[in-house]
Coordinates of C-alpha atoms in Angstrom, one line a residue:
M1 CA 0.0 -13.7 -150.1
F2 CA -1.0 -15.3 -146.6
I3 CA 2.5 -16.0 -145.2
K4 CA 2.8 -13.0 -142.9
P5 CA -0.1 -12.2 -140.2
F6 CA -3.0 -10.4 -141.5
K7 CA -5.9 -8.6 -139.4
V8 CA -9.4 -10.0 -139.2
K9 CA -11.7 -6.9 -139.7
S10 CA -15.0 -8.5 -139.6
K11 CA -16.9 -11.8 -139.6
L12 CA -20.5 -12.0 -140.7
L13 CA -23.1 -14.9 -141.4
L14 CA -24.1 -14.9 -145.0
R15 CA -28.0 -14.9 -145.9
S16 CA -29.8 -17.3 -148.0
S17 CA -29.9 -14.7 -150.6
E18 CA -26.1 -13.9 -150.4
R19 CA -25.5 -17.6 -150.5
K20 CA -27.2 -17.8 -154.0
K21 CA -25.3 -14.9 -155.2
L22 CA -22.0 -16.6 -154.0
Q23 CA -23.0 -19.7 -155.9
V24 CA -23.8 -18.0 -159.0
K25 CA -20.3 -16.2 -158.9
I26 CA -18.3 -19.4 -158.2
T27 CA -19.8 -21.4 -160.7
G28 CA -19.6 -18.9 -163.4
K29 CA -15.8 -18.6 -162.7
Y30 CA -15.3 -22.6 -162.3
P31 CA -17.8 -24.4 -164.7
K32 CA -16.4 -27.7 -163.4
L33 CA -18.1 -27.0 -160.1
T34 CA -21.5 -28.7 -160.3
E35 CA -24.4 -27.7 -158.0
E36 CA -23.7 -31.3 -156.3
N37 CA -20.1 -30.3 -155.7
F38 CA -21.0 -27.0 -154.3
G39 CA -23.3 -28.5 -151.8
R40 CA -20.3 -30.7 -150.7
I41 CA -18.1 -27.6 -150.2
F42 CA -20.7 -25.4 -148.2
P43 CA -23.5 -27.8 -147.3
S44 CA -26.8 -26.8 -147.1
S45 CA -27.3 -27.7 -143.4
G46 CA -24.4 -25.5 -142.5
N47 CA -23.5 -21.7 -142.2
I48 CA -21.0 -19.7 -144.3
H49 CA -19.2 -16.8 -142.7
H50 CA -17.9 -14.1 -144.6
T51 CA -14.6 -12.7 -143.2
K52 CA -12.8 -9.5 -144.2
I53 CA -9.2 -9.4 -143.7
I54 CA -6.5 -7.0 -144.2
T55 CA -3.1 -8.7 -145.6
S56 CA 0.4 -7.5 -144.6
A57 CA 0.5 -5.8 -148.0
E58 CA -2.5 -3.6 -147.1
E59 CA -4.7 -5.4 -149.5
T60 CA -8.4 -6.3 -148.7
V61 CA -9.5 -9.7 -149.2
W62 CA -12.9 -11.6 -148.4
V63 CA -12.7 -15.1 -147.1
Y64 CA -15.6 -17.6 -147.1
L65 CA -15.6 -20.3 -144.5
A66 CA -17.7 -23.3 -144.0
D67 CA -17.5 -24.9 -140.6
K68 CA -14.6 -22.8 -139.6
Q69 CA -12.5 -23.9 -142.8
P70 CA -11.5 -21.5 -145.5
M71 CA -13.1 -22.7 -148.7
F72 CA -12.8 -19.5 -151.2
F73 CA -11.2 -16.1 -150.9
E74 CA -11.9 -13.1 -153.2
L75 CA -9.5 -10.2 -153.8
S76 CA -10.0 -6.6 -154.2
N77 CA -10.2 -7.0 -157.9
G78 CA -13.0 -9.4 -157.8
N79 CA -11.3 -12.3 -158.8
I80 CA -12.1 -15.4 -156.5
Y81 CA -10.1 -18.4 -155.9
P82 CA -10.6 -22.1 -154.1
T83 CA -8.5 -22.9 -151.0
I84 CA -6.6 -26.0 -150.8
H85 CA -9.6 -27.2 -148.4
A86 CA -12.1 -26.8 -151.1
L87 CA -9.7 -28.9 -153.4
W88 CA -9.5 -31.6 -151.0
V89 CA -13.3 -32.0 -151.1
V90 CA -13.4 -31.3 -155.1
P91 CA -10.0 -32.5 -156.4
H92 CA -10.7 -32.1 -160.0
L93 CA -11.8 -28.5 -159.8
L94 CA -8.6 -27.0 -161.1
S95 CA -5.9 -28.4 -163.3
S96 CA -2.7 -29.4 -161.7
V97 CA 1.0 -28.8 -161.8
T98 CA 3.4 -31.3 -160.1
T99 CA 6.6 -30.6 -158.2
H100 CA 8.9 -32.4 -156.0
P101 CA 8.3 -32.9 -152.3
G102 CA 11.6 -30.9 -151.3
V103 CA 10.0 -27.9 -152.9
L104 CA 6.8 -27.6 -150.8
P105 CA 8.8 -26.2 -147.7
I106 CA 10.2 -23.6 -150.0
L107 CA 6.9 -22.8 -151.2
A108 CA 5.7 -22.2 -147.5
K109 CA 8.2 -19.7 -147.0
G110 CA 6.8 -17.3 -149.8
A111 CA 8.5 -18.2 -152.7
N112 CA 6.8 -19.0 -156.1
L113 CA 7.1 -22.1 -158.0
M114 CA 9.9 -21.8 -160.5
T115 CA 10.0 -23.6 -163.8
R116 CA 12.8 -26.0 -163.2
G117 CA 11.0 -27.2 -160.1
V118 CA 8.2 -28.4 -162.2
V119 CA 8.0 -32.2 -163.1
K120 CA 7.1 -32.1 -166.7
Q121 CA 4.5 -34.7 -168.2
G122 CA 5.4 -35.6 -171.9
Q123 CA 8.0 -33.8 -174.3
G124 CA 8.1 -30.6 -176.0
A125 CA 5.2 -28.2 -175.8
Q126 CA 2.9 -30.9 -174.7
A127 CA 4.9 -31.2 -171.3
W128 CA 3.2 -28.0 -170.2
A129 CA -0.1 -29.1 -170.7
G130 CA -1.7 -26.2 -172.5
F131 CA -2.1 -23.7 -169.6
S132 CA -2.8 -20.1 -170.3
R133 CA -1.3 -17.1 -168.7
G134 CA -3.4 -16.2 -165.6
E135 CA -5.0 -19.4 -165.4
T136 CA -5.8 -20.7 -161.8
V137 CA -3.9 -23.9 -161.1
A138 CA -3.6 -26.3 -158.1
V139 CA 0.0 -27.4 -157.0
N140 CA 0.7 -31.1 -156.0
L141 CA 3.4 -33.4 -155.3
T142 CA 4.7 -36.4 -157.1
S143 CA 4.1 -38.3 -153.8
N144 CA 0.4 -37.0 -153.2
A145 CA -1.9 -36.1 -155.9
N146 CA -3.9 -33.7 -153.3
A147 CA -3.5 -30.0 -153.8
C148 CA -0.7 -28.3 -151.7
A149 CA -0.9 -25.0 -153.0
V150 CA -3.1 -22.5 -155.3
G151 CA -1.7 -19.8 -157.7
I152 CA -1.7 -18.5 -161.2
F153 CA 0.0 -19.6 -164.1
A154 CA 2.7 -17.0 -164.9
Q155 CA 3.4 -17.5 -168.5
S156 CA 1.5 -19.4 -171.2
S157 CA 2.5 -22.8 -172.1
N158 CA 4.0 -21.6 -175.5
D159 CA 6.1 -18.9 -173.7
L160 CA 7.4 -21.5 -171.4
Y161 CA 8.5 -23.9 -174.0
L162 CA 9.8 -21.3 -176.2
S163 CA 11.9 -19.7 -173.1
G164 CA 13.6 -23.1 -172.5
G165 CA 11.8 -23.7 -169.4
T166 CA 13.2 -20.7 -167.4
G167 CA 11.6 -18.4 -165.1
V168 CA 8.4 -18.3 -162.9
C169 CA 5.9 -21.0 -163.7
V170 CA 3.2 -20.6 -160.9
E171 CA 2.6 -17.4 -158.9
I172 CA 1.7 -18.9 -155.6
L173 CA -1.5 -17.3 -153.7
H174 CA -2.1 -19.6 -150.9
V175 CA -0.2 -22.6 -149.8
F176 CA -0.4 -25.4 -147.1
G177 CA 0.6 -23.9 -143.8
D178 CA 0.2 -20.2 -144.4
K179 CA -1.8 -17.9 -142.3
L180 CA -5.1 -18.5 -144.4
W181 CA -4.8 -22.3 -143.6
S182 CA -4.8 -21.6 -139.8
I183 CA -7.4 -18.7 -139.9
E184 CA -9.3 -20.8 -137.4
P185 CA -6.5 -22.7 -134.9
G186 CA -9.1 -25.1 -133.8
A187 CA -10.1 -26.5 -137.3
C188 CA -6.8 -26.9 -139.1
V189 CA -6.5 -30.0 -141.1
Q190 CA -3.5 -31.8 -142.6
I191 CA -2.9 -32.7 -146.2
P192 CA -4.9 -36.0 -146.9
I193 CA -2.8 -38.9 -148.0
G194 CA -3.5 -39.4 -151.8
E195 CA -2.1 -41.5 -154.7
R196 CA 1.3 -41.0 -156.4
V197 CA 1.2 -38.7 -159.2
V198 CA 4.5 -40.0 -160.7
A199 CA 5.2 -43.8 -160.3
E200 CA 8.0 -44.7 -158.0
L201 CA 11.3 -45.9 -159.7
K202 CA 12.3 -49.3 -159.6
A203 CA 15.5 -51.2 -160.1
S204 CA 13.7 -52.8 -163.1
D205 CA 13.5 -49.3 -164.7
F206 CA 17.2 -49.4 -164.9
P207 CA 18.1 -52.4 -167.1
A208 CA 21.9 -53.2 -167.4
L209 CA 23.6 -51.9 -170.8
G210 CA 22.8 -54.2 -173.7
A211 CA 20.0 -56.2 -172.1
E212 CA 17.0 -56.9 -174.0
K213 CA 13.9 -54.9 -173.5
I214 CA 11.4 -56.7 -171.4
R215 CA 8.0 -56.5 -173.1
P216 CA 5.0 -56.5 -170.6
E217 CA 3.0 -59.7 -170.6
K218 CA -0.5 -59.6 -172.2
P219 CA -3.2 -60.8 -169.7
D220 CA -5.1 -63.8 -170.8
K221 CA -8.3 -63.4 -172.4
Q222 CA -10.1 -65.8 -169.6
E223 CA -8.5 -63.4 -167.0
T224 CA -9.8 -60.3 -168.4
S225 CA -13.4 -61.7 -169.0
E226 CA -13.5 -63.0 -165.4
A227 CA -12.4 -59.4 -164.1
A228 CA -15.0 -57.9 -166.2
T229 CA -17.5 -60.1 -164.9
D230 CA -16.7 -59.7 -161.4
E231 CA -16.7 -55.8 -161.7
L232 CA -20.5 -56.1 -163.3
V233 CA -21.6 -58.3 -160.5
E234 CA -20.2 -55.6 -158.2
K235 CA -22.2 -53.0 -159.7
L236 CA -25.1 -55.0 -159.9
E237 CA -24.9 -55.6 -156.0
E238 CA -24.4 -52.1 -155.3
T239 CA -27.5 -50.9 -157.3
A240 CA -29.5 -53.7 -155.6
I241 CA -28.6 -52.3 -152.3
E242 CA -29.5 -48.8 -153.1
E243 CA -33.0 -50.1 -154.5
V244 CA -33.6 -52.0 -151.2
E245 CA -33.0 -49.1 -149.0
V246 CA -35.9 -48.0 -147.0
E247 CA -37.3 -44.5 -147.7
K248 CA -36.6 -42.1 -144.9
E249 CA -39.6 -40.3 -143.1
S250 CA -39.9 -36.9 -144.5
P251 CA -39.3 -33.9 -141.9
D252 CA -43.1 -33.2 -141.8
D253 CA -43.9 -36.7 -140.6
V254 CA -41.2 -36.5 -137.9
L255 CA -42.5 -33.2 -136.8
K256 CA -46.1 -34.4 -136.5
Q257 CA -44.9 -37.6 -134.9
A258 CA -43.2 -35.7 -132.2
F259 CA -46.3 -33.2 -131.7
L260 CA -48.6 -36.3 -131.1
T261 CA -45.9 -37.7 -128.7
A262 CA -45.6 -34.7 -126.4
L263 CA -49.3 -34.5 -126.4
K264 CA -49.7 -38.2 -125.4
V265 CA -46.5 -38.5 -122.8
D266 CA -46.7 -34.9 -121.5
R267 CA -50.7 -34.9 -121.2
D268 CA -50.6 -34.2 -117.2
K269 CA -47.7 -31.7 -117.4
F270 CA -49.6 -29.0 -119.3
S271 CA -51.2 -26.0 -117.5
L272 CA -53.1 -24.1 -119.8
P273 CA -53.1 -21.4 -121.3
L274 CA -49.6 -22.3 -122.5
L275 CA -47.3 -20.3 -124.7
T276 CA -46.8 -21.8 -128.1
S277 CA -43.2 -21.1 -127.8
T278 CA -42.7 -22.9 -124.4
F279 CA -45.0 -25.9 -125.7
Y280 CA -42.5 -26.3 -128.6
A281 CA -39.2 -25.9 -126.8
N282 CA -40.0 -27.8 -123.6
H283 CA -42.4 -30.8 -125.0
V284 CA -42.0 -31.0 -128.9
Q285 CA -38.5 -30.5 -129.0
A286 CA -37.7 -32.9 -126.2
V287 CA -38.8 -35.7 -128.6
T288 CA -37.5 -34.7 -132.1
P289 CA -34.3 -36.3 -133.3
E290 CA -31.0 -34.7 -132.4
N291 CA -30.2 -33.1 -135.7
F292 CA -33.8 -32.1 -136.5
N293 CA -34.5 -28.4 -137.6
I294 CA -38.0 -27.2 -138.2
K295 CA -36.5 -25.0 -141.1
H296 CA -36.3 -28.3 -143.1
T297 CA -39.9 -28.9 -142.8
S298 CA -42.5 -27.3 -145.3
F299 CA -43.9 -25.3 -142.5
K300 CA -40.5 -23.5 -141.5
K301 CA -41.9 -21.5 -138.5
V302 CA -43.7 -23.1 -135.3
T303 CA -46.5 -20.7 -135.7
K304 CA -47.4 -22.0 -139.3
F305 CA -47.1 -25.8 -137.8
L306 CA -49.5 -24.9 -134.9
Q307 CA -51.8 -23.3 -137.1
Q308 CA -52.1 -26.5 -139.4
M309 CA -52.5 -28.6 -136.3
A310 CA -55.4 -26.2 -135.0
E311 CA -57.1 -26.4 -138.4
E312 CA -57.0 -30.3 -137.9
G313 CA -58.6 -30.0 -134.6
F314 CA -55.7 -30.9 -132.1
L315 CA -55.8 -27.8 -130.2
V316 CA -57.1 -24.0 -130.0
V317 CA -54.7 -21.2 -130.4
R318 CA -55.4 -17.8 -129.4
E319 CA -53.4 -14.4 -130.0
E320 CA -53.3 -12.4 -127.0
K321 CA -51.0 -9.6 -128.2
K322 CA -49.3 -9.1 -131.3
G323 CA -46.4 -11.9 -131.7
I324 CA -47.8 -13.5 -128.5
E325 CA -49.9 -16.8 -128.9
K326 CA -51.3 -19.1 -126.2
I327 CA -52.7 -22.6 -126.4
I328 CA -56.0 -22.5 -124.5
S329 CA -57.4 -25.9 -125.1
I330 CA -56.2 -29.3 -126.2
D331 CA -58.5 -32.1 -127.8
F332 CA -56.9 -35.3 -125.9
D333 CA -59.8 -37.4 -127.5
H334 CA -59.0 -36.4 -130.9
A335 CA -59.0 -39.8 -133.1
D336 CA -55.4 -39.6 -134.5
L337 CA -54.2 -39.1 -130.6
V338 CA -56.2 -41.9 -129.3
A339 CA -55.1 -44.2 -132.3
L340 CA -51.5 -43.5 -131.3
K341 CA -50.1 -46.8 -129.6
P342 CA -47.4 -46.4 -127.2
G343 CA -44.9 -48.3 -129.3
Q344 CA -45.2 -45.5 -132.2
T345 CA -44.2 -42.8 -129.7
L346 CA -40.9 -41.3 -130.0
A347 CA -38.5 -41.9 -127.1
P348 CA -37.5 -38.6 -125.2
K349 CA -33.9 -37.5 -125.4
P350 CA -31.8 -38.6 -122.3
K351 CA -31.1 -35.6 -120.3
S352 CA -27.5 -35.1 -120.1
E353 CA -26.0 -34.5 -116.5
P354 CA -24.0 -31.3 -116.1
E355 CA -20.3 -31.8 -116.6
D356 CA -17.2 -29.9 -116.1
E357 CA -16.4 -28.5 -119.3
A358 CA -12.9 -30.0 -120.4
P359 CA -10.1 -27.2 -120.8
K360 CA -9.7 -26.0 -124.3
P361 CA -6.5 -27.6 -125.8
I362 CA -3.6 -24.8 -126.4
Q363 CA -2.5 -24.1 -129.8
L364 CA 1.1 -24.4 -130.1
L365 CA 3.4 -22.5 -133.0
T366 CA 3.7 -24.9 -136.0
S367 CA 6.4 -25.7 -138.4
M368 CA 6.2 -27.7 -141.6
T369 CA 7.5 -31.2 -140.9
K370 CA 8.3 -33.8 -143.2
I371 CA 6.7 -37.2 -142.4
F372 CA 7.2 -40.9 -143.4
L373 CA 4.3 -43.3 -143.7
I374 CA 4.3 -47.0 -142.6
T375 CA 3.2 -49.3 -145.7
D376 CA 2.7 -53.0 -145.6
T377 CA 6.2 -53.4 -146.9
T378 CA 7.7 -51.8 -143.9
L379 CA 5.1 -53.3 -141.4
P380 CA 7.1 -56.2 -140.3
F381 CA 9.9 -54.0 -138.9
F382 CA 7.6 -51.5 -137.3
S383 CA 5.3 -53.9 -135.9
H384 CA 7.9 -54.7 -133.0
F385 CA 7.1 -51.2 -131.8
E386 CA 3.4 -51.6 -132.2
H387 CA 2.7 -49.4 -135.1
K388 CA 0.3 -49.8 -137.7
T389 CA 0.1 -49.5 -141.5
G390 CA -0.7 -45.5 -142.3
Q391 CA 1.0 -44.2 -139.2
A392 CA 3.4 -41.3 -139.9
L393 CA 6.7 -40.9 -138.2
Q394 CA 9.5 -38.1 -138.4
E395 CA 12.8 -38.9 -139.6
G396 CA 14.2 -38.9 -136.4
E397 CA 11.7 -41.2 -134.8
V398 CA 12.6 -43.6 -137.6
E399 CA 16.2 -43.3 -136.7
K400 CA 15.5 -44.0 -133.0
K401 CA 13.6 -47.1 -133.8
F402 CA 16.1 -48.3 -136.2
A403 CA 18.8 -47.8 -133.6
T404 CA 16.7 -49.6 -131.0
Y405 CA 15.9 -52.6 -133.2
V406 CA 19.7 -53.1 -134.1
R407 CA 20.8 -53.0 -130.4
K408 CA 18.1 -55.4 -129.3
K409 CA 18.4 -57.8 -131.8
K410 CA 22.2 -57.4 -131.6
L411 CA 23.0 -56.9 -135.3
Q412 CA 25.9 -54.7 -135.0
N413 CA 29.2 -56.6 -136.5
A414 CA 31.8 -57.7 -134.0
E415 CA 34.8 -56.4 -136.0
N416 CA 33.3 -53.0 -137.4
K417 CA 30.3 -51.5 -135.5
R418 CA 29.5 -49.2 -138.4
L419 CA 28.4 -52.5 -140.3
I420 CA 25.4 -54.5 -139.3
D421 CA 24.5 -58.5 -140.1
L422 CA 20.7 -58.4 -141.6
D423 CA 18.1 -60.3 -140.2
E424 CA 15.1 -61.7 -142.1
T425 CA 13.0 -58.7 -141.5
L426 CA 15.5 -56.2 -142.6
A427 CA 16.7 -58.6 -145.5
E428 CA 13.2 -58.8 -146.9
I429 CA 12.5 -55.0 -146.9
C430 CA 15.6 -54.0 -148.7
G431 CA 15.8 -57.2 -151.0
R432 CA 19.1 -58.4 -149.7
E433 CA 20.3 -61.8 -148.6
V434 CA 20.0 -62.9 -145.0
S435 CA 23.3 -62.3 -142.7
S436 CA 24.8 -60.0 -145.3
T437 CA 26.9 -57.3 -143.8
V438 CA 26.0 -53.8 -144.9
N439 CA 26.7 -50.2 -143.7
Y440 CA 24.4 -48.9 -140.8
S441 CA 23.4 -45.8 -142.8
T442 CA 22.9 -47.6 -146.0
I443 CA 20.2 -49.9 -144.8
L444 CA 18.5 -46.9 -142.6
Q445 CA 18.3 -44.9 -145.9
E446 CA 16.8 -47.9 -147.9
L447 CA 14.3 -48.2 -145.2
L448 CA 13.3 -44.4 -145.3
E449 CA 13.2 -44.8 -149.2
K450 CA 10.6 -47.6 -148.8
M451 CA 8.3 -45.2 -146.8
P452 CA 6.1 -42.7 -148.8
T453 CA 6.6 -38.9 -147.7
N454 CA 4.2 -36.3 -146.9
F455 CA 4.1 -33.0 -144.8
E456 CA 2.5 -31.9 -141.6
M457 CA 2.2 -28.9 -139.6
R458 CA 3.2 -29.9 -136.2
A459 CA 4.4 -28.2 -133.0
K460 CA 7.7 -26.8 -132.9
E461 CA 10.3 -28.3 -130.5
K462 CA 11.2 -26.1 -127.7
M463 CA 15.0 -25.0 -128.1
D464 CA 17.1 -24.7 -124.8
K465 CA 18.4 -21.0 -125.2
V466 CA 15.5 -18.8 -126.0
P467 CA 14.9 -15.3 -124.9
N468 CA 12.8 -14.3 -121.8
I469 CA 9.0 -13.4 -122.7
Q470 CA 9.1 -9.7 -122.5
I471 CA 6.0 -8.0 -120.6
S472 CA 5.8 -4.3 -120.9
L473 CA 3.4 -1.4 -120.5
A474 CA 3.2 1.5 -123.1
T475 CA 0.9 4.7 -123.5
R476 CA -1.2 5.4 -126.5
K477 CA -3.5 8.1 -127.3
G478 CA -5.8 9.4 -124.7
N479 CA -3.2 8.3 -121.9
K480 CA -4.6 4.8 -122.4
K481 CA -2.2 2.1 -121.1
V482 CA -1.5 -1.1 -123.3
T483 CA 0.2 -4.0 -122.4
L484 CA 2.8 -5.5 -124.7
I485 CA 3.9 -9.1 -124.9
S486 CA 6.9 -10.1 -127.1
N487 CA 9.2 -13.2 -127.8
L488 CA 6.0 -15.5 -127.7
E489 CA 6.9 -17.1 -130.8
A490 CA 10.5 -18.2 -129.6
H491 CA 8.6 -20.4 -126.8
G492 CA 6.6 -22.1 -129.5
I493 CA 3.4 -20.2 -128.4
F494 CA 0.9 -19.5 -131.3
I495 CA -0.1 -15.8 -131.2
P496 CA -3.7 -15.9 -132.3
D497 CA -4.7 -18.6 -129.8
F498 CA -2.9 -16.8 -126.9
A499 CA -4.6 -13.5 -128.1
N500 CA -8.2 -15.1 -128.0
R501 CA -7.6 -16.3 -124.4
C502 CA -6.4 -12.9 -123.3
K503 CA -9.4 -11.4 -125.3
L504 CA -11.9 -13.9 -123.4
G505 CA -10.1 -13.7 -120.0
V506 CA -9.9 -9.8 -119.7
Q507 CA -12.6 -8.6 -122.0
A508 CA -10.5 -6.3 -123.9
S509 CA -9.3 -5.9 -127.4
T510 CA -6.0 -7.3 -128.8
T511 CA -4.1 -6.6 -131.8
V512 CA -0.7 -8.1 -133.3
T513 CA 2.0 -5.2 -133.9
Q514 CA 5.7 -5.2 -134.8
T515 CA 8.2 -3.4 -132.4
P516 CA 11.8 -2.3 -133.1
C517 CA 13.2 -3.8 -129.9
A518 CA 11.8 -7.3 -130.3
K519 CA 12.2 -10.0 -133.0
G520 CA 8.9 -11.3 -134.5
D521 CA 5.3 -10.2 -133.7
T522 CA 4.3 -8.6 -130.4
L523 CA 0.7 -8.9 -129.0
Q524 CA -0.8 -6.0 -127.8
I525 CA -3.8 -5.8 -125.0
Q526 CA -5.7 -3.0 -123.9
G527 CA -5.1 -1.8 -120.3
N528 CA -2.7 -3.0 -117.7
Q529 CA -3.2 -6.8 -117.9
V530 CA 0.4 -8.0 -116.7
R531 CA -1.0 -10.2 -113.8
F532 CA -3.4 -11.9 -115.9
V533 CA -0.8 -12.7 -118.8
H534 CA 1.7 -14.0 -116.3
T535 CA -0.8 -16.2 -114.7
L536 CA -1.9 -17.6 -118.5
L537 CA 1.8 -18.2 -119.1
T538 CA 2.7 -20.1 -116.1
D539 CA -0.5 -22.1 -115.3
T540 CA -1.9 -22.9 -119.0
Y541 CA 1.2 -23.0 -121.1
H542 CA 3.7 -23.9 -118.3
I543 CA 6.4 -21.5 -119.0
P544 CA 8.9 -21.0 -116.0
K545 CA 8.6 -17.9 -113.9
G546 CA 12.3 -17.4 -114.7
K547 CA 11.5 -16.9 -118.4
I548 CA 9.3 -14.3 -118.0
S549 CA 10.1 -10.6 -117.4
G550 CA 7.9 -7.6 -116.4
L551 CA 5.6 -8.9 -113.5
E552 CA 6.9 -5.8 -111.3
L553 CA 4.6 -3.7 -113.7
A554 CA 1.5 -5.4 -112.5
R555 CA -1.1 -3.3 -110.6
K556 CA -1.0 -4.1 -106.7
E557 CA -3.7 -6.1 -105.6
P558 CA -5.9 -4.4 -103.1
K559 CA -5.5 -5.6 -99.3
K560 CA -8.1 -8.0 -98.0
K561 CA -9.9 -6.4 -95.1
K562 CA -9.6 -8.4 -92.0

């Protein structure tokens, strides 16, 4: 559904009343989502944005974002579905269907999950876990329990069993790496590394023909009781730590403490009468904690808080005009203010020196990349290259490091260079004898098999032969000129990020269109912006000038007067 680019029509901030309606709608559809888990997806301290988009199929979809990350999307028929971001926060929100890692790149191209690609858990009708037709499900991989796609079960479990396991199993709505995943380029998150869904097969799982079945040894009763005792002790320690935790100050106490500190520290800086808004912004807020928000207090507003302080006799507030209040006097001899010791005052926030803003990193066009993770088993090999456990490498990177290792250690066989003599490190990882001679590609493959796999969206590698970026002008209704830029994706440029830079740079609207003479998407900008686009491509994206065509269409710069 979101494989092709879509148009963003509007983006609004949800009010508190609308937030409650959204919670009722989502929890009504997904009973497993508790109020606590809803708060984890949409934190109460954060904002929820409601974005309206039009897909390539001209379907209207509403997306709900938290901290720029899409959490739920609602179709025009009223059905609402979680995104993979929401499932990473609450993994057990949906039932899961498992597939092989090699299927994910195919799903990312817009394909549905076929029945033959599903890893069945069990036998007979039970293998399909009792799904009903139209049920919302998550899709994960055998190597990672975290969701990589969300879809609708196309057939019921009984239908799948009776059909012999053929046809579409899950109609994919949203998949890792699609345009919904990257709706906010700066907030894209990779698939978290999770536990394996299906255990990795070992040599012991394939005993020789005629061999006796090996029965698992039963643990001793003493060992079991010791493990249970240790677990109980850990739980008791955790409970004790929770009870010992010191209670945090309430927001009301923090606000009043900041108020008293402001009166005590800034006594000589007040010039009365003083606007209440100026007093709070310049004096009280300067000593409040960094993430403090008055809305978290019982007062909610500055006016109500200062009215309370006036009733307690700290100051006198007078309303000069409607909505304009001023402090006309302050009682610095108030008992609470006199009793406030210097050690009880809050430290003022350090004033940050103005620094030059770092340039915003450019977003490049990404593609789904298979990665291999370094484990404790393979760490002895990768430690020679200063890598650590958990780091991810592409297959090409592993091959280069393996070739470097073989060359430095001089492991190539003297008689046949296609063979290598194993040293202690490689022999231990692959489970072979030291100094045994094995084919080069065989050992490389065994090394890769020892590394769990996952997928990430990484920047595409630039190709040597790519078409030039074509900048042209066109005329639209009302004799208005527009600038068209094509072949951006061929140079690895992520069009939404490039369009945003153009929009901010020239203060003009942008849109992504399709033109018959260009492959891929074309960016359209209002007005003649050829010179700005050329400068952006050469200075920010470092595209060679020879790879850009159309600079001659730029408006001539006015001659400077001498």
